[in-house]
Amino acid sequence: MTLSNNASQAFVKSLGSAAAGVIVSQITPAPDLVSSRLGQEFKVAAKASGATVSYAAMEGFVAAKVLVEGLRRAG
C-alpha cells in the first residue's frame, strides 16, 4: 500500500512485476473528472498553464488553493 504521491507511471514502471497487488490510496478526485467545481477549475488552470493533467498536478492545485485561502483569511 502506498499514497498517491507514489502513483506516477515512473514509480509503477520501476516496480516491474512487483507492482502486482500494490494498492494506491488517492486523496483527490480524478484529475480528468470535471463533474465537480474543483475538477472544472483544475481543467481550466491546467489548460491555461500548459500543465500536464495528472494526479500529482491535481494535488498541487488543491494544496495551492488551500495555501491561498489560508493567506487570504489571515489578512
Short mmCIF file of the N, C-alpha and C atoms (twelve columns), coordinates in Angstrom:
data_MODEL
# 
_entry.id   MODEL 
# 
loop_
_atom_site.group_PDB 
_atom_site.id 
_atom_site.type_symbol 
_atom_site.label_atom_id 
_atom_site.label_alt_id 
_atom_site.label_comp_id 
_atom_site.label_asym_id 
_atom_site.label_seq_id 
_atom_site.Cartn_x 
_atom_site.Cartn_y 
_atom_site.Cartn_z 
_atom_site.pdbx_PDB_model_num 
ATOM 1   N N  . MET A 1  0.848   -1.167 0.000   1 
ATOM 2   C CA . MET A 1  0.000   0.000  0.000   1 
ATOM 3   C C  . MET A 1  0.894   1.231  0.000   1 
ATOM 4   N N  . THR A 2  0.480   2.238  -0.748  1 
ATOM 5   C CA . THR A 2  1.223   3.488  -0.821  1 
ATOM 6   C C  . THR A 2  0.245   4.634  -1.017  1 
ATOM 7   N N  . LEU A 3  0.725   5.846  -0.831  1 
ATOM 8   C CA . LEU A 3  -0.095  7.031  -1.050  1 
ATOM 9   C C  . LEU A 3  0.014   7.459  -2.500  1 
ATOM 10  N N  . SER A 4  -0.862  8.362  -2.899  1 
ATOM 11  C CA . SER A 4  -0.932  8.762  -4.293  1 
ATOM 12  C C  . SER A 4  0.322   9.468  -4.795  1 
ATOM 13  N N  . ASN A 5  1.156   9.987  -3.902  1 
ATOM 14  C CA . ASN A 5  2.382   10.635 -4.375  1 
ATOM 15  C C  . ASN A 5  3.342   9.636  -5.003  1 
ATOM 16  N N  . ASN A 6  3.094   8.350  -4.827  1 
ATOM 17  C CA . ASN A 6  3.902   7.308  -5.465  1 
ATOM 18  C C  . ASN A 6  3.177   6.652  -6.631  1 
ATOM 19  N N  . ALA A 7  2.135   7.263  -7.123  1 
ATOM 20  C CA . ALA A 7  1.323   6.631  -8.163  1 
ATOM 21  C C  . ALA A 7  1.744   7.020  -9.573  1 
ATOM 22  N N  . SER A 8  2.890   7.632  -9.736  1 
ATOM 23  C CA . SER A 8  3.313   8.040  -11.073 1 
ATOM 24  C C  . SER A 8  3.623   6.828  -11.935 1 
ATOM 25  N N  . GLN A 9  3.561   7.024  -13.228 1 
ATOM 26  C CA . GLN A 9  3.882   5.941  -14.156 1 
ATOM 27  C C  . GLN A 9  5.313   5.472  -13.959 1 
ATOM 28  N N  . ALA A 10 6.229   6.399  -13.646 1 
ATOM 29  C CA . ALA A 10 7.631   6.026  -13.432 1 
ATOM 30  C C  . ALA A 10 7.763   5.088  -12.234 1 
ATOM 31  N N  . PHE A 11 7.017   5.370  -11.170 1 
ATOM 32  C CA . PHE A 11 7.056   4.522  -9.979  1 
ATOM 33  C C  . PHE A 11 6.557   3.122  -10.304 1 
ATOM 34  N N  . VAL A 12 5.421   3.055  -10.964 1 
ATOM 35  C CA . VAL A 12 4.839   1.761  -11.313 1 
ATOM 36  C C  . VAL A 12 5.772   0.995  -12.242 1 
ATOM 37  N N  . LYS A 13 6.336   1.686  -13.217 1 
ATOM 38  C CA . LYS A 13 7.261   1.035  -14.157 1 
ATOM 39  C C  . LYS A 13 8.493   0.502  -13.431 1 
ATOM 40  N N  . SER A 14 8.999   1.271  -12.458 1 
ATOM 41  C CA . SER A 14 10.203  0.841  -11.738 1 
ATOM 42  C C  . SER A 14 9.960   -0.419 -10.906 1 
ATOM 43  N N  . LEU A 15 8.724   -0.652 -10.507 1 
ATOM 44  C CA . LEU A 15 8.395   -1.853 -9.740  1 
ATOM 45  C C  . LEU A 15 8.361   -3.106 -10.607 1 
ATOM 46  N N  . GLY A 16 8.111   -2.912 -11.889 1 
ATOM 47  C CA . GLY A 16 8.032   -4.067 -12.782 1 
ATOM 48  C C  . GLY A 16 6.958   -5.036 -12.329 1 
ATOM 49  N N  . SER A 17 7.285   -6.314 -12.301 1 
ATOM 50  C CA . SER A 17 6.301   -7.332 -11.927 1 
ATOM 51  C C  . SER A 17 5.922   -7.256 -10.448 1 
ATOM 52  N N  . ALA A 18 6.744   -6.581 -9.643  1 
ATOM 53  C CA . ALA A 18 6.424   -6.429 -8.219  1 
ATOM 54  C C  . ALA A 18 5.246   -5.476 -8.003  1 
ATOM 55  N N  . ALA A 19 4.810   -4.777 -9.053  1 
ATOM 56  C CA . ALA A 19 3.686   -3.848 -8.934  1 
ATOM 57  C C  . ALA A 19 2.354   -4.574 -8.765  1 
ATOM 58  N N  . ALA A 20 2.305   -5.835 -9.120  1 
ATOM 59  C CA . ALA A 20 1.057   -6.597 -8.995  1 
ATOM 60  C C  . ALA A 20 0.606   -6.621 -7.543  1 
ATOM 61  N N  . GLY A 21 -0.608  -6.184 -7.304  1 
ATOM 62  C CA . GLY A 21 -1.165  -6.196 -5.963  1 
ATOM 63  C C  . GLY A 21 -0.918  -4.936 -5.155  1 
ATOM 64  N N  . VAL A 22 -0.164  -3.975 -5.696  1 
ATOM 65  C CA . VAL A 22 0.073   -2.719 -4.979  1 
ATOM 66  C C  . VAL A 22 -1.230  -1.928 -4.938  1 
ATOM 67  N N  . ILE A 23 -1.552  -1.391 -3.785  1 
ATOM 68  C CA . ILE A 23 -2.757  -0.592 -3.606  1 
ATOM 69  C C  . ILE A 23 -2.329  0.854  -3.421  1 
ATOM 70  N N  . VAL A 24 -2.974  1.756  -4.171  1 
ATOM 71  C CA . VAL A 24 -2.660  3.182  -4.084  1 
ATOM 72  C C  . VAL A 24 -3.885  3.912  -3.555  1 
ATOM 73  N N  . SER A 25 -3.697  4.708  -2.514  1 
ATOM 74  C CA . SER A 25 -4.775  5.494  -1.926  1 
ATOM 75  C C  . SER A 25 -4.742  6.900  -2.520  1 
ATOM 76  N N  . GLN A 26 -5.827  7.318  -3.148  1 
ATOM 77  C CA . GLN A 26 -5.920  8.654  -3.731  1 
ATOM 78  C C  . GLN A 26 -6.681  9.559  -2.776  1 
ATOM 79  N N  . ILE A 27 -6.223  10.785 -2.661  1 
ATOM 80  C CA . ILE A 27 -6.894  11.722 -1.762  1 
ATOM 81  C C  . ILE A 27 -7.606  12.835 -2.507  1 
ATOM 82  N N  . THR A 28 -7.501  12.852 -3.812  1 
ATOM 83  C CA . THR A 28 -8.160  13.876 -4.613  1 
ATOM 84  C C  . THR A 28 -9.049  13.210 -5.650  1 
ATOM 85  N N  . PRO A 29 -9.973  13.989 -6.203  1 
ATOM 86  C CA . PRO A 29 -10.763 13.437 -7.308  1 
ATOM 87  C C  . PRO A 29 -9.858  13.159 -8.512  1 
ATOM 88  N N  . ALA A 30 -10.334 12.351 -9.419  1 
ATOM 89  C CA . ALA A 30 -9.577  12.101 -10.644 1 
ATOM 90  C C  . ALA A 30 -9.339  13.430 -11.359 1 
ATOM 91  N N  . PRO A 31 -8.125  13.668 -11.845 1 
ATOM 92  C CA . PRO A 31 -7.807  14.959 -12.449 1 
ATOM 93  C C  . PRO A 31 -8.573  15.249 -13.736 1 
ATOM 94  N N  . ASP A 32 -9.087  14.235 -14.384 1 
ATOM 95  C CA . ASP A 32 -9.835  14.459 -15.620 1 
ATOM 96  C C  . ASP A 32 -11.348 14.428 -15.402 1 
ATOM 97  N N  . LEU A 33 -11.770 14.358 -14.148 1 
ATOM 98  C CA . LEU A 33 -13.187 14.340 -13.801 1 
ATOM 99  C C  . LEU A 33 -13.667 15.780 -13.633 1 
ATOM 100 N N  . VAL A 34 -14.557 16.228 -14.493 1 
ATOM 101 C CA . VAL A 34 -14.993 17.621 -14.439 1 
ATOM 102 C C  . VAL A 34 -16.427 17.760 -13.931 1 
ATOM 103 N N  . SER A 35 -16.912 16.743 -13.237 1 
ATOM 104 C CA . SER A 35 -18.270 16.822 -12.701 1 
ATOM 105 C C  . SER A 35 -18.327 17.658 -11.425 1 
ATOM 106 N N  . SER A 36 -17.175 17.996 -10.858 1 
ATOM 107 C CA . SER A 36 -17.145 18.845 -9.665  1 
ATOM 108 C C  . SER A 36 -16.579 20.215 -10.021 1 
ATOM 109 N N  . ARG A 37 -16.889 21.198 -9.200  1 
ATOM 110 C CA . ARG A 37 -16.351 22.543 -9.430  1 
ATOM 111 C C  . ARG A 37 -14.834 22.535 -9.362  1 
ATOM 112 N N  . LEU A 38 -14.279 21.768 -8.427  1 
ATOM 113 C CA . LEU A 38 -12.824 21.665 -8.303  1 
ATOM 114 C C  . LEU A 38 -12.213 21.105 -9.588  1 
ATOM 115 N N  . GLY A 39 -12.814 20.058 -10.122 1 
ATOM 116 C CA . GLY A 39 -12.319 19.469 -11.362 1 
ATOM 117 C C  . GLY A 39 -12.387 20.440 -12.525 1 
ATOM 118 N N  . GLN A 40 -13.455 21.213 -12.586 1 
ATOM 119 C CA . GLN A 40 -13.601 22.208 -13.648 1 
ATOM 120 C C  . GLN A 40 -12.540 23.293 -13.521 1 
ATOM 121 N N  . GLU A 41 -12.318 23.793 -12.294 1 
ATOM 122 C CA . GLU A 41 -11.291 24.815 -12.062 1 
ATOM 123 C C  . GLU A 41 -9.912  24.288 -12.438 1 
ATOM 124 N N  . PHE A 42 -9.636  23.049 -12.058 1 
ATOM 125 C CA . PHE A 42 -8.337  22.457 -12.355 1 
ATOM 126 C C  . PHE A 42 -8.128  22.338 -13.859 1 
ATOM 127 N N  . LYS A 43 -9.149  21.880 -14.576 1 
ATOM 128 C CA . LYS A 43 -9.027  21.720 -16.027 1 
ATOM 129 C C  . LYS A 43 -8.708  23.056 -16.694 1 
ATOM 130 N N  . VAL A 44 -9.392  24.110 -16.290 1 
ATOM 131 C CA . VAL A 44 -9.154  25.441 -16.854 1 
ATOM 132 C C  . VAL A 44 -7.733  25.906 -16.537 1 
ATOM 133 N N  . ALA A 45 -7.313  25.741 -15.281 1 
ATOM 134 C CA . ALA A 45 -5.969  26.179 -14.874 1 
ATOM 135 C C  . ALA A 45 -4.880  25.376 -15.574 1 
ATOM 136 N N  . ALA A 46 -5.075  24.073 -15.690 1 
ATOM 137 C CA . ALA A 46 -4.075  23.226 -16.356 1 
ATOM 138 C C  . ALA A 46 -3.941  23.604 -17.819 1 
ATOM 139 N N  . LYS A 47 -5.066  23.837 -18.467 1 
ATOM 140 C CA . LYS A 47 -5.030  24.210 -19.888 1 
ATOM 141 C C  . LYS A 47 -4.353  25.565 -20.072 1 
ATOM 142 N N  . ALA A 48 -4.686  26.523 -19.213 1 
ATOM 143 C CA . ALA A 48 -4.116  27.868 -19.327 1 
ATOM 144 C C  . ALA A 48 -2.609  27.878 -19.102 1 
ATOM 145 N N  . SER A 49 -2.135  27.001 -18.219 1 
ATOM 146 C CA . SER A 49 -0.704  26.991 -17.893 1 
ATOM 147 C C  . SER A 49 0.087   25.977 -18.709 1 
ATOM 148 N N  . GLY A 50 -0.622  25.122 -19.439 1 
ATOM 149 C CA . GLY A 50 0.065   24.082 -20.209 1 
ATOM 150 C C  . GLY A 50 0.537   22.923 -19.350 1 
ATOM 151 N N  . ALA A 51 0.001   22.825 -18.132 1 
ATOM 152 C CA . ALA A 51 0.406   21.751 -17.219 1 
ATOM 153 C C  . ALA A 51 -0.133  20.406 -17.693 1 
ATOM 154 N N  . THR A 52 0.601   19.364 -17.404 1 
ATOM 155 C CA . THR A 52 0.144   18.011 -17.690 1 
ATOM 156 C C  . THR A 52 -0.920  17.629 -16.668 1 
ATOM 157 N N  . VAL A 53 -2.041  17.130 -17.130 1 
ATOM 158 C CA . VAL A 53 -3.117  16.710 -16.235 1 
ATOM 159 C C  . VAL A 53 -2.728  15.374 -15.615 1 
ATOM 160 N N  . SER A 54 -2.567  15.380 -14.293 1 
ATOM 161 C CA . SER A 54 -2.170  14.174 -13.569 1 
ATOM 162 C C  . SER A 54 -2.669  14.278 -12.134 1 
ATOM 163 N N  . TYR A 55 -2.614  13.159 -11.424 1 
ATOM 164 C CA . TYR A 55 -2.986  13.196 -10.006 1 
ATOM 165 C C  . TYR A 55 -2.054  14.118 -9.226  1 
ATOM 166 N N  . ALA A 56 -0.765  14.096 -9.542  1 
ATOM 167 C CA . ALA A 56 0.193   14.959 -8.840  1 
ATOM 168 C C  . ALA A 56 -0.135  16.429 -9.079  1 
ATOM 169 N N  . ALA A 57 -0.495  16.768 -10.322 1 
ATOM 170 C CA . ALA A 57 -0.851  18.153 -10.626 1 
ATOM 171 C C  . ALA A 57 -2.124  18.555 -9.888  1 
ATOM 172 N N  . MET A 58 -3.089  17.650 -9.819  1 
ATOM 173 C CA . MET A 58 -4.330  17.935 -9.097  1 
ATOM 174 C C  . MET A 58 -4.046  18.156 -7.615  1 
ATOM 175 N N  . GLU A 59 -3.195  17.334 -7.026  1 
ATOM 176 C CA . GLU A 59 -2.847  17.500 -5.613  1 
ATOM 177 C C  . GLU A 59 -2.138  18.833 -5.386  1 
ATOM 178 N N  . GLY A 60 -1.251  19.215 -6.289  1 
ATOM 179 C CA . GLY A 60 -0.578  20.510 -6.190  1 
ATOM 180 C C  . GLY A 60 -1.563  21.656 -6.305  1 
ATOM 181 N N  . PHE A 61 -2.529  21.515 -7.199  1 
ATOM 182 C CA . PHE A 61 -3.560  22.532 -7.385  1 
ATOM 183 C C  . PHE A 61 -4.373  22.710 -6.106  1 
ATOM 184 N N  . VAL A 62 -4.780  21.598 -5.509  1 
ATOM 185 C CA . VAL A 62 -5.551  21.651 -4.262  1 
ATOM 186 C C  . VAL A 62 -4.711  22.284 -3.149  1 
ATOM 187 N N  . ALA A 63 -3.449  21.886 -3.036  1 
ATOM 188 C CA . ALA A 63 -2.569  22.444 -1.999  1 
ATOM 189 C C  . ALA A 63 -2.409  23.952 -2.181  1 
ATOM 190 N N  . ALA A 64 -2.257  24.393 -3.423  1 
ATOM 191 C CA . ALA A 64 -2.112  25.825 -3.690  1 
ATOM 192 C C  . ALA A 64 -3.386  26.576 -3.324  1 
ATOM 193 N N  . LYS A 65 -4.539  26.001 -3.635  1 
ATOM 194 C CA . LYS A 65 -5.802  26.650 -3.280  1 
ATOM 195 C C  . LYS A 65 -5.951  26.785 -1.764  1 
ATOM 196 N N  . VAL A 66 -5.564  25.753 -1.032  1 
ATOM 197 C CA . VAL A 66 -5.639  25.798 0.431   1 
ATOM 198 C C  . VAL A 66 -4.690  26.865 0.972   1 
ATOM 199 N N  . LEU A 67 -3.474  26.921 0.443   1 
ATOM 200 C CA . LEU A 67 -2.497  27.927 0.879   1 
ATOM 201 C C  . LEU A 67 -3.016  29.336 0.619   1 
ATOM 202 N N  . VAL A 68 -3.509  29.581 -0.588  1 
ATOM 203 C CA . VAL A 68 -4.006  30.911 -0.941  1 
ATOM 204 C C  . VAL A 68 -5.189  31.301 -0.063  1 
ATOM 205 N N  . GLU A 69 -6.096  30.370 0.182   1 
ATOM 206 C CA . GLU A 69 -7.246  30.673 1.036   1 
ATOM 207 C C  . GLU A 69 -6.798  30.963 2.470   1 
ATOM 208 N N  . GLY A 70 -5.824  30.218 2.963   1 
ATOM 209 C CA . GLY A 70 -5.294  30.479 4.302   1 
ATOM 210 C C  . GLY A 70 -4.665  31.860 4.404   1 
ATOM 211 N N  . LEU A 71 -3.899  32.229 3.390   1 
ATOM 212 C CA . LEU A 71 -3.281  33.562 3.370   1 
ATOM 213 C C  . LEU A 71 -4.340  34.652 3.272   1 
ATOM 214 N N  . ARG A 72 -5.361  34.414 2.452   1 
ATOM 215 C CA . ARG A 72 -6.439  35.394 2.305   1 
ATOM 216 C C  . ARG A 72 -7.146  35.612 3.642   1 
ATOM 217 N N  . ARG A 73 -7.433  34.530 4.344   1 
ATOM 218 C CA . ARG A 73 -8.131  34.647 5.626   1 
ATOM 219 C C  . ARG A 73 -7.260  35.255 6.714   1 
ATOM 220 N N  . ALA A 74 -5.952  35.063 6.596   1 
ATOM 221 C CA . ALA A 74 -5.031  35.624 7.589   1 
ATOM 222 C C  . ALA A 74 -4.867  37.130 7.417   1 
ATOM 223 N N  . GLY A 75 -5.276  37.619 6.258   1 
ATOM 224 C CA . GLY A 75 -5.214  39.051 6.004   1 
ATOM 225 C C  . GLY A 75 -3.900  39.437 5.463   1 
# 
